Amino acid sequence: MCTPYRNYYRQRTANQWRKIPAEQGDPSAIRPFLAGNWKMNLIPLAGVALAARIFDLCRDVKDVDMGFAPPFTGLSTLADYITPDFLRREYGIGRNVFLLAQDTFFESKGAFTGEISADMLAAIGVDRVIIGHSDRRANLGKYFGFSSSVARRLSKEFLTHSLKRLALREEPDQKVLATIEHLLEEQHSDVLAGLATFLEAELNERAGESDEAIQRKVQAALSNGLQVILCCGENREAHKMNETFKLLERQIRIGLEGVARPTMSEVIIAYEPIWAIGEGANPASLEQIATVHDFIRNLLMDLYGEQIASRVRILYGGNVKPDNIVSMMQLAGVDGALVGGASLNAADFAKIIRFGLPDA
Ligand code: PGA
């Protein structure tokens, strides 16, 4: 296996993207980005301890960008620790270390209990924010019980009560009343029960942040000076039904709507097929990664032109490990990785950052 380039340009010839190696330190070259998403793990000091072990194993690694996404509670502590001066003095690294948040909210302030705005993140030194991770696009229904609350609303008791409540309003919506009355007719009780079961399963599987909410988050982050890591990816069913491209196109088109050409230098895309994420899953095949990354880059070319598309970093995520990062980085369309599980292990994540270099 040949060594993957650590810094490179990308060119399109004969309808194919190719990486061209660049001199180390060339400021105009593309720098891969290896980002660790810690998800809901590690108290603040444990996060600092992990980062310290990783820096120690990555002394003098300046040619790639590395990022750490602790939970919200760990951001300030890590921000205080990873100042460029300190990192340069202690580890010979510095400006290539980025602090990432795992999410942000789209409003800037107000009655949104539990949410964190983009300007709050910027104020404590966050550089980049992950937006649209599949844990939030697809798993919120499961965690927060949207499904059971919808199913409950389709029960006879709830609808009967609602009919009474709505009828008491000054100007009840006649259409809504007629629909509920219709659903409550005895001959429709099976339909109602079937609909409740269907929606419950559907929301359990899929409910989460919409493309539109993600678009607003992208806008909020960019307008507060944060860079964006926009995640996209298909679930197992879409993968099996060959709907990956259709789905990704929707996620990316809507997510990037309103992002002007000059601002695209602040955007990174992460392709994370949901079926390849987490313990027990297998990463996507190199062929699938290559095909999808090319698809995304060609879509970016349609939206922003070839020059911008050639430079946007597209990361892969989903069971990236020390033993597969090298072959992934050899692909012409892959500019780094968004790493979950393996980013919690210092030796593993350091090896991922050091892809193509000897171990520390
Ligand atoms: P994983 O997670 O590396 O544990 O598969 C990737 C992600 O969810 O970002």
Coordinates of C-alpha atoms and ligand atoms in Angstrom, one line a residue:
M1 CA 0.0 0.0 0.0
C2 CA 1.5 3.4 -0.9
T3 CA 1.7 6.2 1.7
P4 CA -1.2 8.6 1.5
Y5 CA -0.4 12.3 1.0
R6 CA -0.5 14.4 4.2
N7 CA -0.9 17.6 2.2
Y8 CA -2.2 17.9 -1.4
Y9 CA -4.1 19.8 -4.0
R10 CA -7.1 18.3 -5.8
Q11 CA -7.5 18.4 -9.6
R12 CA -10.3 17.2 -11.9
T13 CA -9.1 15.6 -15.0
A14 CA -11.1 13.4 -17.4
N15 CA -14.1 13.7 -15.0
Q16 CA -12.1 12.3 -12.1
W17 CA -10.9 14.0 -9.0
R18 CA -7.2 13.3 -8.1
K19 CA -4.9 14.3 -5.3
I20 CA -1.6 15.9 -6.2
P21 CA 1.0 15.9 -3.4
A22 CA 2.1 19.2 -2.0
E23 CA 5.3 20.3 -0.3
Q24 CA 5.0 20.1 3.5
G25 CA 4.1 23.5 4.9
D26 CA 2.7 24.8 1.6
P27 CA 0.1 27.2 2.9
S28 CA -2.2 26.8 -0.1
A29 CA -2.3 23.0 0.1
I30 CA -5.3 21.1 1.5
R31 CA -4.8 19.9 5.1
P32 CA -6.6 16.8 6.2
F33 CA -8.8 17.3 9.3
L34 CA -9.0 14.5 11.9
A35 CA -11.8 15.3 14.3
G36 CA -12.8 13.4 17.5
N37 CA -16.4 13.5 18.5
W38 CA -16.5 12.6 22.1
K39 CA -20.3 12.5 22.2
M40 CA -21.6 12.3 25.8
N41 CA -18.4 11.1 27.3
L42 CA -15.8 12.5 29.7
I43 CA -16.0 15.1 32.5
P44 CA -13.9 18.2 31.7
L45 CA -10.7 17.2 33.4
A46 CA -10.8 13.7 31.9
G47 CA -11.1 15.4 28.5
V48 CA -8.0 17.5 29.2
A49 CA -6.1 14.4 30.3
L50 CA -7.1 12.6 27.1
A51 CA -6.1 15.5 24.9
A52 CA -2.8 15.8 26.7
R53 CA -2.0 12.1 26.0
I54 CA -2.9 12.6 22.3
F55 CA -0.7 15.8 22.0
D56 CA 2.2 13.9 23.6
L57 CA 1.9 11.2 20.9
C58 CA 1.6 13.8 18.2
R59 CA 4.5 16.0 19.1
D60 CA 5.6 18.2 16.1
V61 CA 2.6 17.1 14.0
K62 CA 1.8 20.4 12.2
D63 CA 0.7 19.2 8.8
V64 CA -2.8 18.2 9.5
D65 CA -5.7 19.8 11.5
M66 CA -6.9 18.0 14.6
G67 CA -10.2 18.7 16.4
F68 CA -11.8 17.8 19.6
A69 CA -15.5 17.9 20.3
P70 CA -16.2 17.5 24.1
P71 CA -19.7 17.8 25.5
F72 CA -20.8 21.4 26.2
T73 CA -19.6 21.1 29.8
G74 CA -16.0 20.3 28.7
L75 CA -15.6 23.2 26.2
S76 CA -14.3 26.0 28.5
T77 CA -11.8 23.8 30.3
L78 CA -10.4 22.4 27.1
A79 CA -10.4 25.9 25.5
D80 CA -8.2 27.1 28.4
Y81 CA -5.8 24.2 27.9
I82 CA -5.3 24.3 24.2
T83 CA -4.0 27.8 23.7
P84 CA -1.6 28.0 20.7
D85 CA 1.3 29.4 22.7
F86 CA 1.1 26.6 25.3
L87 CA 0.7 23.9 22.6
R88 CA 3.7 25.2 20.7
R89 CA 5.9 25.4 23.7
E90 CA 4.9 22.0 25.2
Y91 CA 4.3 19.9 22.1
G92 CA 5.6 21.7 19.0
I93 CA 2.0 22.1 17.7
G94 CA -0.5 24.9 18.0
R95 CA -2.6 26.5 15.4
N96 CA -3.7 23.2 13.9
V97 CA -5.7 22.3 17.0
F98 CA -9.4 23.2 16.9
L99 CA -12.1 23.2 19.5
L100 CA -15.4 21.8 18.3
A101 CA -18.9 21.9 19.7
Q102 CA -21.2 19.0 19.0
D103 CA -24.2 21.1 18.2
T104 CA -25.7 24.6 18.5
F105 CA -29.1 26.2 18.5
F106 CA -30.2 28.6 15.8
E107 CA -31.7 31.4 17.9
S108 CA -29.3 33.7 19.6
K109 CA -31.0 34.0 22.9
G110 CA -34.4 33.6 24.6
A111 CA -36.7 31.1 26.2
F112 CA -35.0 27.9 24.9
T113 CA -34.3 26.0 28.0
G114 CA -31.3 23.7 27.6
E115 CA -30.1 25.1 24.3
I116 CA -26.8 26.8 23.6
S117 CA -26.4 29.5 20.9
A118 CA -23.6 30.0 18.4
D119 CA -22.5 33.3 19.8
M120 CA -22.2 31.7 23.3
L121 CA -19.9 29.0 21.7
A122 CA -17.9 31.6 19.9
A123 CA -17.5 33.6 23.2
I124 CA -15.7 30.7 24.9
G125 CA -13.3 30.0 22.1
V126 CA -15.1 27.3 20.0
D127 CA -13.7 27.2 16.5
R128 CA -16.0 24.8 14.7
V129 CA -19.4 23.2 15.3
I130 CA -20.7 19.8 14.2
I131 CA -24.2 20.3 12.8
G132 CA -26.7 17.6 11.8
H133 CA -25.0 14.6 13.3
S134 CA -27.2 11.5 12.8
D135 CA -27.5 11.1 16.6
R136 CA -29.6 14.3 16.3
R137 CA -31.1 13.9 12.9
A138 CA -32.4 10.4 13.5
N139 CA -32.2 9.4 17.2
L140 CA -34.0 12.1 19.0
G141 CA -37.4 10.4 18.6
K142 CA -36.1 7.3 20.3
Y143 CA -34.7 9.3 23.2
F144 CA -37.4 11.8 23.7
G145 CA -40.5 9.8 23.1
F146 CA -42.0 11.8 20.2
S147 CA -43.3 8.5 19.0
S148 CA -45.3 7.6 22.0
S149 CA -46.8 11.1 22.3
V150 CA -47.9 11.0 18.7
A151 CA -49.4 7.5 19.2
R152 CA -51.2 8.7 22.2
R153 CA -52.7 11.5 20.2
L154 CA -54.2 9.0 17.8
S155 CA -56.0 7.1 20.5
K156 CA -59.8 7.2 20.7
E157 CA -59.7 8.8 24.2
F158 CA -57.4 11.6 23.1
L159 CA -59.3 12.4 20.0
T160 CA -62.7 12.3 21.7
H161 CA -61.4 14.7 24.4
S162 CA -59.8 16.9 21.7
L163 CA -63.1 17.1 19.8
K164 CA -64.8 18.4 22.9
R165 CA -62.0 20.9 23.7
L166 CA -61.8 22.2 20.1
A167 CA -65.6 22.5 19.8
L168 CA -65.5 24.9 22.7
R169 CA -63.2 27.4 20.9
E170 CA -64.8 30.5 19.5
E171 CA -64.0 29.7 15.9
P172 CA -63.1 26.1 15.7
D173 CA -61.5 24.9 12.6
Q174 CA -64.3 23.0 10.9
K175 CA -62.0 21.0 8.7
V176 CA -60.1 19.7 11.8
L177 CA -63.3 18.9 13.6
A178 CA -64.7 17.0 10.6
T179 CA -61.4 15.0 10.3
I180 CA -61.5 14.0 13.9
E181 CA -65.1 13.0 13.7
H182 CA -64.4 11.0 10.7
L183 CA -61.5 9.2 12.3
L184 CA -63.7 8.4 15.3
E185 CA -66.3 6.6 13.3
E186 CA -66.5 3.0 14.4
Q187 CA -65.6 1.6 10.9
H188 CA -62.3 3.5 11.1
S189 CA -61.0 2.2 14.4
D190 CA -58.6 -0.2 12.7
V191 CA -57.2 2.5 10.4
L192 CA -56.6 4.6 13.5
A193 CA -54.9 1.9 15.4
G194 CA -52.8 1.0 12.3
L195 CA -51.8 4.6 11.8
A196 CA -50.8 4.9 15.5
T197 CA -48.6 1.8 15.2
F198 CA -47.1 3.0 12.0
L199 CA -46.3 6.5 13.2
E200 CA -44.9 5.2 16.5
A201 CA -42.4 3.0 14.7
E202 CA -41.6 5.6 12.1
L203 CA -40.9 8.3 14.6
N204 CA -39.0 6.0 16.9
E205 CA -36.7 5.2 13.9
R206 CA -36.3 8.6 12.4
A207 CA -37.6 11.6 14.3
G208 CA -35.0 14.2 14.9
E209 CA -33.7 17.5 13.5
S210 CA -35.1 18.4 10.2
D211 CA -33.0 19.6 7.2
E212 CA -34.6 23.0 7.7
A213 CA -33.5 23.2 11.4
I214 CA -30.0 22.2 10.3
Q215 CA -30.0 24.9 7.7
R216 CA -30.8 27.5 10.3
K217 CA -28.1 26.1 12.6
V218 CA -25.5 26.4 9.7
Q219 CA -26.5 30.0 9.2
A220 CA -26.3 30.8 12.9
A221 CA -22.9 29.3 13.2
L222 CA -21.4 31.0 10.2
S223 CA -22.8 34.4 11.1
N224 CA -21.1 34.1 14.5
G225 CA -17.7 33.3 13.0
L226 CA -17.8 29.6 13.6
Q227 CA -16.8 27.1 11.0
V228 CA -19.3 24.3 10.3
I229 CA -18.9 20.6 10.0
L230 CA -22.2 19.7 8.2
C231 CA -23.0 16.0 8.6
C232 CA -24.9 14.0 6.2
G233 CA -25.6 10.3 5.7
E234 CA -28.2 7.7 4.9
N235 CA -29.7 5.0 7.1
R236 CA -29.6 1.3 6.5
E237 CA -33.0 1.3 4.7
A238 CA -32.1 4.0 2.3
H239 CA -28.8 2.3 1.7
K240 CA -30.5 -1.0 0.8
M241 CA -33.0 0.8 -1.4
N242 CA -30.4 2.7 -3.4
E243 CA -31.6 6.0 -2.2
T244 CA -28.3 7.2 -0.8
F245 CA -27.7 9.9 -3.4
K246 CA -31.2 11.2 -3.4
L247 CA -31.1 11.6 0.4
L248 CA -27.6 13.1 0.5
E249 CA -28.5 15.6 -2.2
R250 CA -31.5 16.8 -0.2
Q251 CA -29.5 17.0 3.1
I252 CA -26.7 19.0 1.5
R253 CA -28.8 21.2 -0.8
I254 CA -31.0 22.3 2.1
G255 CA -28.2 22.4 4.7
L256 CA -26.2 24.7 2.5
E257 CA -29.0 26.9 1.2
G258 CA -28.0 30.5 1.7
V259 CA -24.3 29.8 2.1
A260 CA -22.6 32.1 -0.4
R261 CA -19.5 31.1 -2.4
P262 CA -16.9 33.0 -0.3
T263 CA -18.3 31.4 2.9
M264 CA -17.7 27.9 1.7
S265 CA -14.1 28.1 2.9
E266 CA -15.7 27.9 6.4
V267 CA -17.6 24.7 5.7
I268 CA -16.5 21.1 6.0
I269 CA -18.8 18.2 5.1
A270 CA -18.8 14.9 7.0
Y271 CA -20.3 11.9 5.2
E272 CA -21.4 9.4 7.9
P273 CA -23.6 6.5 6.8
I274 CA -25.7 5.7 9.9
W275 CA -25.4 2.0 9.4
A276 CA -21.6 2.2 9.6
I277 CA -21.5 4.2 12.9
G278 CA -20.8 2.8 16.4
E279 CA -19.8 -0.3 18.1
G280 CA -20.7 -3.5 16.3
A281 CA -21.0 -1.9 12.9
N282 CA -18.6 -2.1 10.0
P283 CA -17.2 0.9 8.2
A284 CA -18.5 1.6 4.7
S285 CA -16.4 -0.1 2.0
L286 CA -13.7 2.0 0.3
E287 CA -15.7 1.7 -2.9
Q288 CA -18.8 3.2 -1.3
I289 CA -16.8 5.9 0.4
A290 CA -15.1 6.8 -2.9
T291 CA -18.3 6.9 -4.8
V292 CA -20.2 8.9 -2.3
H293 CA -17.4 11.4 -1.7
D294 CA -17.2 12.0 -5.5
F295 CA -21.0 12.4 -5.6
I296 CA -20.9 15.0 -2.9
R297 CA -18.0 16.8 -4.5
N298 CA -19.7 16.9 -7.9
L299 CA -22.8 18.2 -6.2
L300 CA -20.7 21.0 -4.6
M301 CA -19.3 21.6 -8.1
D302 CA -22.8 22.2 -9.4
L303 CA -23.6 24.5 -6.5
Y304 CA -20.3 26.4 -6.2
G305 CA -18.1 25.7 -9.2
E306 CA -15.0 23.4 -9.7
Q307 CA -12.5 25.6 -7.8
I308 CA -14.5 25.7 -4.6
A309 CA -15.6 22.1 -4.8
S310 CA -12.0 20.9 -5.2
R311 CA -11.0 22.5 -1.9
V312 CA -14.0 21.7 0.4
R313 CA -12.9 19.1 2.9
I314 CA -15.2 16.1 2.9
L315 CA -14.6 13.8 5.9
Y316 CA -15.7 10.3 6.3
G317 CA -17.2 9.0 9.6
G318 CA -18.3 5.6 10.8
N319 CA -15.9 3.2 12.5
V320 CA -12.7 4.9 11.5
K321 CA -9.9 3.1 13.2
P322 CA -6.1 3.1 13.1
D323 CA -6.1 0.1 10.8
N324 CA -8.4 1.6 8.1
I325 CA -7.5 5.4 8.1
V326 CA -4.6 4.9 5.7
S327 CA -6.6 3.3 3.0
M328 CA -9.4 5.9 3.5
M329 CA -7.0 8.7 3.2
Q330 CA -5.6 7.3 -0.1
L331 CA -9.0 8.0 -1.7
A332 CA -9.0 11.1 -3.9
G333 CA -12.2 12.4 -2.3
V334 CA -11.4 11.9 1.4
D335 CA -10.0 14.8 3.4
G336 CA -10.0 13.4 6.9
A337 CA -12.3 11.7 9.4
L338 CA -14.9 12.3 12.0
V339 CA -14.1 9.8 14.6
G340 CA -16.4 8.6 17.5
G341 CA -15.3 5.6 19.5
A342 CA -11.6 5.5 18.5
S343 CA -11.2 9.2 19.5
L344 CA -11.7 8.3 23.1
N345 CA -8.5 6.2 23.1
A346 CA -5.4 8.3 23.0
A347 CA -3.2 5.7 21.3
D348 CA -5.8 5.0 18.6
F349 CA -6.7 8.7 17.9
A350 CA -3.0 9.6 17.8
K351 CA -2.4 6.9 15.2
I352 CA -5.4 8.2 13.2
I353 CA -3.9 11.7 13.3
R354 CA -0.5 10.3 12.3
F355 CA -1.9 8.3 9.3
G356 CA 1.0 7.4 7.0
L357 CA 3.7 8.4 9.6
P358 CA 5.5 6.0 11.8
D359 CA 3.9 5.5 15.2
A360 CA 5.1 7.8 18.0
Ligands
PGA1 P1 -17.8 5.9 15.4 O1 -18.7 7.2 15.4 O2 -16.4 6.3 14.9 O3 -17.8 5.4 16.8 O4 -18.4 4.9 14.5 C1 -18.6 8.1 14.3 C2 -19.6 9.3 14.6 O5 -20.7 9.1 15.0 O6 -19.2 10.5 14.4

